[in-house]
Coordinates of C-alpha atoms and ligand atoms in Angstrom, one line a residue:
M1 CA -40.7 -18.3 -38.1
S2 CA -39.6 -18.6 -34.6
A3 CA -38.1 -15.6 -32.8
P4 CA -34.1 -15.7 -32.2
P5 CA -33.0 -16.8 -28.9
P6 CA -32.4 -13.9 -26.7
M7 CA -28.7 -12.7 -26.5
S8 CA -27.0 -13.8 -23.6
V9 CA -24.9 -10.8 -21.8
P10 CA -22.4 -11.9 -19.5
P11 CA -22.6 -10.5 -16.0
K12 CA -20.8 -7.5 -15.6
A13 CA -17.9 -7.3 -13.1
P14 CA -18.2 -4.5 -10.6
P15 CA -15.8 -1.8 -11.1
R16 CA -12.6 -2.3 -9.3
L17 CA -11.0 0.5 -7.0
K18 CA -8.1 2.3 -8.8
V19 CA -5.1 2.3 -6.5
A20 CA -1.7 3.8 -6.6
V21 CA 0.9 2.4 -4.5
L22 CA 3.8 4.4 -3.1
I23 CA 7.1 3.2 -2.2
S24 CA 10.8 4.1 -1.3
G25 CA 12.4 0.6 -0.8
R26 CA 12.1 -3.1 -1.0
G27 CA 8.5 -3.0 -1.7
S28 CA 7.3 -6.4 0.2
N29 CA 4.0 -4.8 1.3
M30 CA 3.5 -3.6 -2.4
E31 CA 4.2 -7.4 -3.4
A32 CA 1.2 -8.5 -1.0
L33 CA -1.1 -5.8 -2.6
I34 CA 0.0 -6.9 -6.2
A35 CA -0.8 -10.7 -5.2
A36 CA -4.0 -9.6 -3.8
C37 CA -5.2 -7.7 -6.7
A38 CA -4.2 -10.5 -8.9
E39 CA -7.1 -12.4 -7.5
P40 CA -10.0 -12.3 -10.1
E41 CA -12.6 -11.5 -7.3
F42 CA -10.4 -8.6 -5.5
P43 CA -12.2 -5.3 -5.5
A44 CA -9.0 -3.2 -6.3
E45 CA -6.6 -2.8 -9.0
I46 CA -3.1 -0.9 -9.3
V47 CA -2.9 1.5 -11.8
T48 CA 0.6 2.8 -10.7
V49 CA 3.5 2.3 -8.6
V50 CA 5.4 5.4 -7.7
S51 CA 8.6 5.7 -6.0
N52 CA 10.5 8.8 -4.7
R53 CA 13.8 6.9 -5.2
P54 CA 15.0 5.9 -8.6
D55 CA 17.1 2.9 -6.9
A56 CA 14.0 1.3 -5.0
K57 CA 14.0 -2.2 -5.2
G58 CA 10.3 -2.5 -5.3
L59 CA 10.3 -0.9 -8.9
D60 CA 11.6 -4.1 -10.5
K61 CA 9.2 -6.2 -8.8
A62 CA 6.5 -3.8 -9.9
R63 CA 7.8 -3.7 -13.6
D64 CA 8.1 -7.7 -13.2
A65 CA 4.3 -8.1 -12.3
G66 CA 3.5 -5.7 -15.5
L67 CA 2.6 -2.8 -13.7
T68 CA 3.0 0.9 -14.5
T69 CA 5.8 2.5 -12.6
K70 CA 7.0 6.1 -12.3
V71 CA 9.9 7.5 -10.4
I72 CA 9.4 11.0 -8.9
D73 CA 12.5 11.8 -7.4
H74 CA 12.1 14.3 -4.6
K75 CA 15.8 15.5 -5.1
D76 CA 14.8 16.9 -8.5
F77 CA 12.4 19.4 -6.7
Q78 CA 13.1 22.7 -5.2
S79 CA 10.3 22.3 -2.3
R80 CA 8.3 19.7 -0.7
E81 CA 5.3 21.3 -2.2
S82 CA 6.7 21.3 -6.0
F83 CA 7.4 17.5 -5.4
E84 CA 4.1 17.0 -4.2
D85 CA 2.4 18.7 -7.0
A86 CA 4.2 16.5 -9.5
L87 CA 3.1 13.3 -7.4
H88 CA -0.4 14.6 -7.3
S89 CA -0.9 15.5 -11.1
H90 CA 0.5 11.9 -11.9
L91 CA -1.8 10.2 -9.6
E92 CA -4.8 12.4 -11.0
D93 CA -3.6 11.2 -14.5
S94 CA -3.4 7.6 -13.5
G95 CA -6.9 7.6 -12.3
A96 CA -6.1 6.5 -8.9
K97 CA -8.9 7.0 -6.2
L98 CA -7.0 5.6 -3.2
I99 CA -3.4 5.8 -2.1
C100 CA -1.7 3.0 -0.5
L101 CA 1.8 4.1 1.2
A102 CA 3.7 0.9 1.4
G103 CA 7.2 1.9 2.9
F104 CA 7.0 5.4 1.6
M105 CA 9.7 7.3 3.4
R106 CA 8.7 11.0 2.7
L107 CA 6.7 13.0 5.2
L108 CA 3.7 14.6 3.3
T109 CA 2.6 18.1 3.9
S110 CA -0.9 18.7 5.4
R111 CA -1.9 20.2 2.1
F112 CA -1.1 17.0 0.1
V113 CA -2.7 14.8 3.2
E114 CA -5.9 16.9 3.1
R115 CA -6.2 16.6 -0.7
W116 CA -6.4 13.0 -0.4
R117 CA -8.2 12.7 2.9
D118 CA -9.8 9.5 3.5
R119 CA -8.4 8.3 0.2
M120 CA -4.9 7.4 1.5
I121 CA -3.7 4.7 3.9
N122 CA -0.7 3.5 5.2
I123 CA 0.9 0.4 6.9
H124 CA 3.2 0.9 10.1
P125 CA 4.9 -1.7 12.1
S126 CA 3.4 -1.1 15.4
L127 CA 0.2 -1.0 17.5
L128 CA -0.6 2.6 17.0
P129 CA -1.1 4.9 18.5
S130 CA 2.0 3.2 20.3
F131 CA 5.5 3.4 18.9
K132 CA 5.1 5.9 16.1
G133 CA 8.1 6.7 14.0
L134 CA 11.1 4.7 13.1
H135 CA 12.9 1.5 14.7
T136 CA 9.8 0.3 16.4
H137 CA 10.9 -3.3 17.0
E138 CA 13.9 -2.1 18.9
R139 CA 11.8 0.3 21.0
V140 CA 9.4 -2.2 21.8
L141 CA 12.0 -4.9 23.1
E142 CA 13.3 -1.9 25.0
A143 CA 9.9 -0.9 26.6
G144 CA 9.4 -4.7 27.4
T145 CA 5.8 -4.6 26.3
R146 CA 4.3 -8.2 25.8
F147 CA 2.8 -7.6 22.5
H148 CA 3.7 -5.8 19.4
G149 CA 1.9 -5.8 15.8
C150 CA 1.1 -3.5 12.9
T151 CA -1.5 -1.0 11.7
V152 CA -3.3 0.1 8.7
H153 CA -4.8 3.5 9.0
F154 CA -6.0 6.4 7.0
V155 CA -3.2 9.2 6.9
R156 CA -3.7 12.3 8.6
P157 CA -1.1 15.2 8.7
E158 CA 0.6 14.1 11.8
M159 CA 3.0 11.3 11.2
D160 CA 1.5 7.8 11.9
D161 CA -1.6 9.2 13.0
G162 CA -5.2 8.6 11.7
P163 CA -8.1 6.2 11.8
I164 CA -7.3 2.8 12.4
I165 CA -8.7 0.2 9.7
A166 CA -7.0 -3.1 10.7
Q167 CA -4.2 -4.2 13.3
A168 CA -2.5 -7.5 14.0
C169 CA -1.1 -8.3 17.3
L170 CA 1.4 -10.8 18.2
P171 CA 3.4 -11.9 21.4
V172 CA 7.0 -10.7 22.0
M173 CA 8.8 -13.7 22.7
P174 CA 11.6 -13.7 25.4
N175 CA 14.4 -14.3 23.1
D176 CA 13.4 -12.0 20.5
T177 CA 15.7 -9.7 18.7
P178 CA 14.6 -6.7 16.6
D179 CA 15.2 -8.9 13.5
S180 CA 13.1 -11.8 14.5
L181 CA 10.3 -9.6 15.8
G182 CA 10.3 -7.6 12.6
A183 CA 10.3 -10.8 10.5
R184 CA 7.1 -12.0 12.4
V185 CA 5.7 -8.6 12.1
L186 CA 6.3 -8.4 8.5
V187 CA 4.4 -11.7 7.9
Q188 CA 1.4 -10.0 9.6
E189 CA 1.8 -6.7 7.5
H190 CA 1.4 -8.8 4.4
R191 CA -1.8 -10.2 5.7
I192 CA -3.6 -7.0 7.0
Y193 CA -2.8 -4.7 4.2
P194 CA -4.6 -6.6 1.6
L195 CA -7.4 -7.3 4.2
A196 CA -7.8 -3.4 4.9
L197 CA -7.5 -2.6 1.2
R198 CA -10.3 -5.1 0.4
L199 CA -12.5 -3.5 3.3
V200 CA -11.9 0.1 2.1
A201 CA -12.5 -1.0 -1.7
E202 CA -15.8 -2.7 -0.7
G203 CA -17.1 0.5 0.7
K204 CA -17.0 -1.2 4.1
V205 CA -15.2 1.5 6.0
I206 CA -16.7 4.6 7.3
V207 CA -14.7 7.5 9.0
R208 CA -16.5 9.0 11.7
G209 CA -15.6 11.1 14.7
G210 CA -11.7 10.3 14.3
R211 CA -12.6 6.5 13.9
A212 CA -12.9 4.0 11.2
L213 CA -15.9 2.0 11.4
I214 CA -16.1 -1.5 9.7
D215 CA -19.2 -3.4 8.7
S216 CA -19.4 -6.7 10.3
P217 CA -16.5 -6.6 12.2
P218 CA -15.1 -10.1 13.3
P219 CA -16.1 -11.5 16.6
D220 CA -14.3 -10.6 19.8
T221 CA -11.3 -12.8 21.0
A222 CA -8.6 -12.1 23.7
L223 CA -4.8 -12.9 23.2
V224 CA -3.0 -12.8 26.7
N225 CA 0.7 -13.2 26.7
P226 CA 2.1 -15.0 28.7
P227 CA -0.7 -17.4 28.4
F228 CA -2.9 -18.4 31.7
S229 CA -1.6 -21.7 33.0
D230 CA -4.3 -23.8 35.2
Ligands
GRF1 C1 7.3 -2.1 6.5 O1 7.6 -2.4 7.6 C2 6.1 -1.0 6.9 O2 5.2 -1.3 7.8 C3 6.9 0.2 6.9 O3 7.9 0.5 6.1 C4 8.3 -1.0 5.9 C5 8.4 -1.2 4.2 O4 8.8 -2.5 3.9 N1 6.0 1.5 6.7 P1 8.4 -3.0 2.5 O5 9.2 -1.8 1.5 O6 7.0 -2.9 2.3 O7 9.1 -4.3 2.4

């Protein structure tokens, strides 16, 4: 009698990094992350979308994508700390190992930030460390800088501070308005946030000495605005 054929075991997909996305508004960066995570080979999955605002437009988009959503309204809490404790325990229960802030408009205390040190990333619409804070597109136009862009970084207690994972840079055009510039920056935000999440989820980002070091960074190129004319 011949031996039965060996059972074929399908190759096991590597575990995907469990991610919580925190929003307060329209959630277009969240949508970019949802789209990335929908790719079968993407190394991360969204386990919860949390909003501190019950009316955040992004909540419907997350629900439409079949994701678990949670509203933790900061107005329901007496203090920043008690709000953050509720947030922290929801995140722990969800199994999230990384937080992606995506237009989350609440300042977080250093206690919370340290709990999630090197496990929380943010997207900001400027080339950090320039133009921290709000209204970046207006301020860039006022300053007359020739380039603008966006940054994904690890979160530190100081606002819009922390090791930089990815940036996109684009030229400021002479006839730009805050809206036109902001719209072009947003397109780049939607490109670099999934890229940065991929790098982190693949374990290719190491934080050392306040800098995020990336395994195999892309080759060196230069962008000059206005361009040289020969
Ligand atoms: C984005 O410009 C992001 O960089 C900033 O807040 C905005 C959020 O937009 N932190 P959205 O909610 O992702 O559409």
